[in-house]
C-alpha cells in the first residue's frame, strides 16, 4: 500500500498527530494516537472483508480496484481523528475540521479528487451519523466504536460515550 506508507510519512499528517499527542496529557485512556488510527483502519477493513463487501465497495464507490479500495479504507481510518487536537484547543468539531485537513493531505500522497471526496466524507460522517450516510462512513463509525475495549476500562462508569457504543464481547474479535 504505497500511498498509505506515504501518508504515514507525510509531514503534515505527522504534525497533526503530534498535536494530538501534545494535548492528550490527560486523560490516560481513549488516546487519539497512531495506534488508535491504525486500529480503526484495520477494523474497518475487516468489517468490509467479513461481509464480502470489498468488490461491492469498488463498484459502489467507482474505484479502480481492490487495492485502491483498501487504500481508501485505510486512509479514512488513519485520518478520522486527525483534528482531535482542535477540539481540545478551541472546542471545534473534530470530524468536520478533520475532513478539511484530510482534503489538504490526501492529494500530497496521490489520492485522486474522487477518492479524496469519499475519504473526506467518511471522516466527516464518523461522528455525524445519518440514515443515508456513505458505505465507508458507516464502517469507520463502527470501527471507531469497536476499537475501544470499553468493557475493560476503569473509567467506564463515568464515560459519556460508553452508553451509545456498540460494545459486546465480540469487540475483542477486532
Ligand atoms: Fe476515533
PDB file of C-alpha atoms and ligand atoms in Angstrom:
ATOM      1  CA  UNK A   1       0.000   0.000   0.000  1.00  0.00           C
ATOM      2  CA  UNK A   2       2.363   2.640  -1.315  1.00  0.00           C
ATOM      3  CA  UNK A   3       0.013   5.580  -0.727  1.00  0.00           C
ATOM      4  CA  UNK A   4      -0.602   4.538   2.889  1.00  0.00           C
ATOM      5  CA  UNK A   5       3.150   4.397   3.513  1.00  0.00           C
ATOM      6  CA  UNK A   6       3.427   7.893   2.041  1.00  0.00           C
ATOM      7  CA  UNK A   7       0.575   9.069   4.265  1.00  0.00           C
ATOM      8  CA  UNK A   8       2.220   7.657   7.406  1.00  0.00           C
ATOM      9  CA  UNK A   9       5.408   9.539   6.493  1.00  0.00           C
ATOM     10  CA  UNK A  10       3.729  12.774   5.440  1.00  0.00           C
ATOM     11  CA  UNK A  11       4.977  15.767   7.490  1.00  0.00           C
ATOM     12  CA  UNK A  12       1.529  17.444   7.703  1.00  0.00           C
ATOM     13  CA  UNK A  13      -0.120  14.175   8.811  1.00  0.00           C
ATOM     14  CA  UNK A  14       2.557  13.739  11.473  1.00  0.00           C
ATOM     15  CA  UNK A  15       2.314  17.369  12.584  1.00  0.00           C
ATOM     16  CA  UNK A  16      -1.374  16.840  13.448  1.00  0.00           C
ATOM     17  CA  UNK A  17      -0.632  13.503  15.168  1.00  0.00           C
ATOM     18  CA  UNK A  18       1.994  15.299  17.213  1.00  0.00           C
ATOM     19  CA  UNK A  19      -0.532  17.992  18.225  1.00  0.00           C
ATOM     20  CA  UNK A  20      -2.956  15.252  19.329  1.00  0.00           C
ATOM     21  CA  UNK A  21      -0.193  13.758  21.494  1.00  0.00           C
ATOM     22  CA  UNK A  22       0.766  17.131  22.988  1.00  0.00           C
ATOM     23  CA  UNK A  23      -2.789  17.953  24.049  1.00  0.00           C
ATOM     24  CA  UNK A  24      -3.648  14.483  25.350  1.00  0.00           C
ATOM     25  CA  UNK A  25      -1.649  14.523  28.558  1.00  0.00           C
ATOM     26  CA  UNK A  26      -4.904  13.736  30.386  1.00  0.00           C
ATOM     27  CA  UNK A  27      -6.899  11.560  30.330  1.00  0.00           C
ATOM     28  CA  UNK A  28      -4.790   8.441  30.107  1.00  0.00           C
ATOM     29  CA  UNK A  29      -7.482   6.487  28.251  1.00  0.00           C
ATOM     30  CA  UNK A  30      -9.060   6.771  24.800  1.00  0.00           C
ATOM     31  CA  UNK A  31      -5.998   8.359  23.234  1.00  0.00           C
ATOM     32  CA  UNK A  32      -6.192   9.515  19.620  1.00  0.00           C
ATOM     33  CA  UNK A  33      -2.692   8.419  18.733  1.00  0.00           C
ATOM     34  CA  UNK A  34      -1.337   6.463  15.771  1.00  0.00           C
ATOM     35  CA  UNK A  35      -2.302   3.157  17.421  1.00  0.00           C
ATOM     36  CA  UNK A  36      -5.978   4.166  17.591  1.00  0.00           C
ATOM     37  CA  UNK A  37      -5.905   5.313  13.967  1.00  0.00           C
ATOM     38  CA  UNK A  38      -4.315   2.075  12.773  1.00  0.00           C
ATOM     39  CA  UNK A  39      -6.805   0.048  14.847  1.00  0.00           C
ATOM     40  CA  UNK A  40      -9.735   1.842  13.204  1.00  0.00           C
ATOM     41  CA  UNK A  41      -8.241   1.398   9.710  1.00  0.00           C
ATOM     42  CA  UNK A  42      -7.745  -2.328  10.257  1.00  0.00           C
ATOM     43  CA  UNK A  43     -11.145  -2.909  11.864  1.00  0.00           C
ATOM     44  CA  UNK A  44     -12.934  -1.005   9.085  1.00  0.00           C
ATOM     45  CA  UNK A  45     -11.143  -3.191   6.527  1.00  0.00           C
ATOM     46  CA  UNK A  46     -12.097  -6.342   8.463  1.00  0.00           C
ATOM     47  CA  UNK A  47     -15.732  -5.207   8.607  1.00  0.00           C
ATOM     48  CA  UNK A  48     -15.723  -4.867   4.818  1.00  0.00           C
ATOM     49  CA  UNK A  49     -13.948  -8.193   4.249  1.00  0.00           C
ATOM     50  CA  UNK A  50     -16.008 -10.290   6.643  1.00  0.00           C
ATOM     51  CA  UNK A  51     -19.169  -9.379   4.762  1.00  0.00           C
ATOM     52  CA  UNK A  52     -17.502  -9.924   1.387  1.00  0.00           C
ATOM     53  CA  UNK A  53     -18.144  -6.287   0.562  1.00  0.00           C
ATOM     54  CA  UNK A  54     -14.813  -5.261  -0.999  1.00  0.00           C
ATOM     55  CA  UNK A  55     -15.930  -5.808  -4.590  1.00  0.00           C
ATOM     56  CA  UNK A  56     -19.238  -4.122  -3.785  1.00  0.00           C
ATOM     57  CA  UNK A  57     -17.340  -1.100  -2.419  1.00  0.00           C
ATOM     58  CA  UNK A  58     -15.118  -0.946  -5.527  1.00  0.00           C
ATOM     59  CA  UNK A  59     -18.222  -0.814  -7.703  1.00  0.00           C
ATOM     60  CA  UNK A  60     -20.424   1.364  -5.486  1.00  0.00           C
ATOM     61  CA  UNK A  61     -17.679   3.955  -4.993  1.00  0.00           C
ATOM     62  CA  UNK A  62     -16.453   3.710  -8.595  1.00  0.00           C
ATOM     63  CA  UNK A  63     -12.880   2.875  -7.592  1.00  0.00           C
ATOM     64  CA  UNK A  64     -10.209   1.370  -9.834  1.00  0.00           C
ATOM     65  CA  UNK A  65      -9.862  -1.929  -7.961  1.00  0.00           C
ATOM     66  CA  UNK A  66      -9.435  -3.778  -4.689  1.00  0.00           C
ATOM     67  CA  UNK A  67      -6.061  -2.232  -3.824  1.00  0.00           C
ATOM     68  CA  UNK A  68      -7.410   1.291  -4.355  1.00  0.00           C
ATOM     69  CA  UNK A  69     -10.414   0.378  -2.175  1.00  0.00           C
ATOM     70  CA  UNK A  70      -8.140  -0.952   0.589  1.00  0.00           C
ATOM     71  CA  UNK A  71      -6.048   2.222   0.486  1.00  0.00           C
ATOM     72  CA  UNK A  72      -9.189   4.401   0.612  1.00  0.00           C
ATOM     73  CA  UNK A  73     -10.464   2.463   3.664  1.00  0.00           C
ATOM     74  CA  UNK A  74      -7.080   2.704   5.414  1.00  0.00           C
ATOM     75  CA  UNK A  75      -6.718   6.408   4.608  1.00  0.00           C
ATOM     76  CA  UNK A  76     -10.129   7.144   6.156  1.00  0.00           C
ATOM     77  CA  UNK A  77      -9.191   5.179   9.286  1.00  0.00           C
ATOM     78  CA  UNK A  78      -5.806   6.879   9.579  1.00  0.00           C
ATOM     79  CA  UNK A  79      -7.266  10.363   9.172  1.00  0.00           C
ATOM     80  CA  UNK A  80     -10.564  10.149  11.045  1.00  0.00           C
ATOM     81  CA  UNK A  81      -9.370  11.801  14.301  1.00  0.00           C
ATOM     82  CA  UNK A  82      -6.582  13.915  12.805  1.00  0.00           C
ATOM     83  CA  UNK A  83      -8.203  17.108  14.134  1.00  0.00           C
ATOM     84  CA  UNK A  84      -8.940  15.911  17.657  1.00  0.00           C
ATOM     85  CA  UNK A  85      -6.429  18.453  18.991  1.00  0.00           C
ATOM     86  CA  UNK A  86      -8.504  21.291  17.517  1.00  0.00           C
ATOM     87  CA  UNK A  87     -11.405  20.134  19.667  1.00  0.00           C
ATOM     88  CA  UNK A  88      -9.236  20.271  22.798  1.00  0.00           C
ATOM     89  CA  UNK A  89      -7.776  23.629  21.849  1.00  0.00           C
ATOM     90  CA  UNK A  90     -10.770  25.540  20.511  1.00  0.00           C
ATOM     91  CA  UNK A  91     -13.861  23.371  21.049  1.00  0.00           C
ATOM     92  CA  UNK A  92     -14.116  22.809  17.310  1.00  0.00           C
ATOM     93  CA  UNK A  93     -15.970  19.786  15.935  1.00  0.00           C
ATOM     94  CA  UNK A  94     -13.124  17.419  15.117  1.00  0.00           C
ATOM     95  CA  UNK A  95     -14.844  15.383  12.389  1.00  0.00           C
ATOM     96  CA  UNK A  96     -15.713  18.426  10.250  1.00  0.00           C
ATOM     97  CA  UNK A  97     -12.282  20.020  10.645  1.00  0.00           C
ATOM     98  CA  UNK A  98     -10.639  16.635  10.174  1.00  0.00           C
ATOM     99  CA  UNK A  99     -12.343  16.294   6.801  1.00  0.00           C
ATOM    100  CA  UNK A 100     -10.888  19.662   5.776  1.00  0.00           C
ATOM    101  CA  UNK A 101      -7.386  18.713   6.934  1.00  0.00           C
ATOM    102  CA  UNK A 102      -7.683  15.345   5.138  1.00  0.00           C
ATOM    103  CA  UNK A 103      -8.549  17.243   1.943  1.00  0.00           C
ATOM    104  CA  UNK A 104      -5.243  19.080   2.238  1.00  0.00           C
ATOM    105  CA  UNK A 105      -3.150  15.976   2.950  1.00  0.00           C
ATOM    106  CA  UNK A 106      -4.600  13.345   0.590  1.00  0.00           C
ATOM    107  CA  UNK A 107      -3.546  14.871  -2.773  1.00  0.00           C
ATOM    108  CA  UNK A 108       0.015  15.074  -1.422  1.00  0.00           C
ATOM    109  CA  UNK A 109       0.055  11.258  -1.211  1.00  0.00           C
ATOM    110  CA  UNK A 110      -1.554  10.729  -4.637  1.00  0.00           C
ATOM    111  CA  UNK A 111      -5.214  10.126  -3.874  1.00  0.00           C
ATOM    112  CA  UNK A 112      -7.265  11.437  -6.782  1.00  0.00           C
ATOM    113  CA  UNK A 113     -10.071  14.013  -6.327  1.00  0.00           C
ATOM    114  CA  UNK A 114     -12.800  11.334  -6.425  1.00  0.00           C
ATOM    115  CA  UNK A 115     -11.054   9.245  -3.743  1.00  0.00           C
ATOM    116  CA  UNK A 116     -10.447  12.390  -1.676  1.00  0.00           C
ATOM    117  CA  UNK A 117     -14.200  13.103  -1.688  1.00  0.00           C
ATOM    118  CA  UNK A 118     -15.024   9.554  -0.493  1.00  0.00           C
ATOM    119  CA  UNK A 119     -12.426   9.630   2.295  1.00  0.00           C
ATOM    120  CA  UNK A 120     -13.301  13.140   3.495  1.00  0.00           C
ATOM    121  CA  UNK A 121     -16.996  12.299   3.594  1.00  0.00           C
ATOM    122  CA  UNK A 122     -16.234   9.252   5.754  1.00  0.00           C
ATOM    123  CA  UNK A 123     -14.038  11.318   8.098  1.00  0.00           C
ATOM    124  CA  UNK A 124     -16.900  13.797   8.495  1.00  0.00           C
ATOM    125  CA  UNK A 125     -19.512  11.067   8.952  1.00  0.00           C
ATOM    126  CA  UNK A 126     -17.652   9.077  11.595  1.00  0.00           C
ATOM    127  CA  UNK A 127     -19.142  11.455  14.181  1.00  0.00           C
ATOM    128  CA  UNK A 128     -22.026  12.867  12.117  1.00  0.00           C
ATOM    129  CA  UNK A 129     -24.144   9.822  11.518  1.00  0.00           C
ATOM    130  CA  UNK A 130     -27.297   9.889   9.447  1.00  0.00           C
ATOM    131  CA  UNK A 131     -29.684   7.450   7.855  1.00  0.00           C
ATOM    132  CA  UNK A 132     -28.171   7.956   4.409  1.00  0.00           C
ATOM    133  CA  UNK A 133     -24.507   8.029   5.370  1.00  0.00           C
ATOM    134  CA  UNK A 134     -21.962   6.555   2.996  1.00  0.00           C
ATOM    135  CA  UNK A 135     -20.809   2.933   2.980  1.00  0.00           C
ATOM    136  CA  UNK A 136     -17.335   3.928   4.165  1.00  0.00           C
ATOM    137  CA  UNK A 137     -18.583   6.458   6.724  1.00  0.00           C
ATOM    138  CA  UNK A 138     -20.710   3.790   8.372  1.00  0.00           C
ATOM    139  CA  UNK A 139     -17.763   1.344   8.539  1.00  0.00           C
ATOM    140  CA  UNK A 140     -15.410   3.961  10.002  1.00  0.00           C
ATOM    141  CA  UNK A 141     -18.025   4.923  12.597  1.00  0.00           C
ATOM    142  CA  UNK A 142     -18.482   1.279  13.638  1.00  0.00           C
ATOM    143  CA  UNK A 143     -14.748   0.569  13.584  1.00  0.00           C
ATOM    144  CA  UNK A 144     -14.159   3.598  15.812  1.00  0.00           C
ATOM    145  CA  UNK A 145     -16.593   2.206  18.395  1.00  0.00           C
ATOM    146  CA  UNK A 146     -15.234  -1.331  18.157  1.00  0.00           C
ATOM    147  CA  UNK A 147     -11.638  -0.143  18.559  1.00  0.00           C
ATOM    148  CA  UNK A 148     -12.129   0.729  22.221  1.00  0.00           C
ATOM    149  CA  UNK A 149     -12.203  -2.149  24.661  1.00  0.00           C
ATOM    150  CA  UNK A 150     -14.566  -0.239  26.972  1.00  0.00           C
ATOM    151  CA  UNK A 151     -15.644  -3.349  28.826  1.00  0.00           C
ATOM    152  CA  UNK A 152     -12.204  -3.456  30.456  1.00  0.00           C
ATOM    153  CA  UNK A 153     -11.894   0.297  31.050  1.00  0.00           C
ATOM    154  CA  UNK A 154     -11.739   1.565  34.632  1.00  0.00           C
ATOM    155  CA  UNK A 155     -13.408   4.828  33.513  1.00  0.00           C
ATOM    156  CA  UNK A 156     -16.380   3.012  32.010  1.00  0.00           C
ATOM    157  CA  UNK A 157     -18.959   4.178  34.562  1.00  0.00           C
ATOM    158  CA  UNK A 158     -18.032   7.830  34.129  1.00  0.00           C
ATOM    159  CA  UNK A 159     -17.613   7.767  30.350  1.00  0.00           C
ATOM    160  CA  UNK A 160     -20.178   9.890  28.495  1.00  0.00           C
ATOM    161  CA  UNK A 161     -19.708   7.933  25.270  1.00  0.00           C
ATOM    162  CA  UNK A 162     -19.986   4.419  26.538  1.00  0.00           C
ATOM    163  CA  UNK A 163     -23.763   4.057  26.550  1.00  0.00           C
ATOM    164  CA  UNK A 164     -24.027   4.935  22.861  1.00  0.00           C
ATOM    165  CA  UNK A 165     -21.403   2.455  21.763  1.00  0.00           C
ATOM    166  CA  UNK A 166     -21.564  -0.887  20.132  1.00  0.00           C
ATOM    167  CA  UNK A 167     -19.871  -2.889  22.874  1.00  0.00           C
ATOM    168  CA  UNK A 168     -20.186  -6.611  23.040  1.00  0.00           C
ATOM    169  CA  UNK A 169     -17.802  -9.409  23.770  1.00  0.00           C
ATOM    170  CA  UNK A 170     -17.341  -9.682  20.018  1.00  0.00           C
ATOM    171  CA  UNK A 171     -15.471  -6.378  20.152  1.00  0.00           C
ATOM    172  CA  UNK A 172     -12.458  -8.442  21.178  1.00  0.00           C
ATOM    173  CA  UNK A 173     -12.523 -10.163  17.810  1.00  0.00           C
ATOM    174  CA  UNK A 174     -11.275  -6.991  16.182  1.00  0.00           C
TER     175      UNK A 174
HETATM  176 FE1  LIG B   1     -11.616   7.592  16.771  1.00  0.00          FE
END
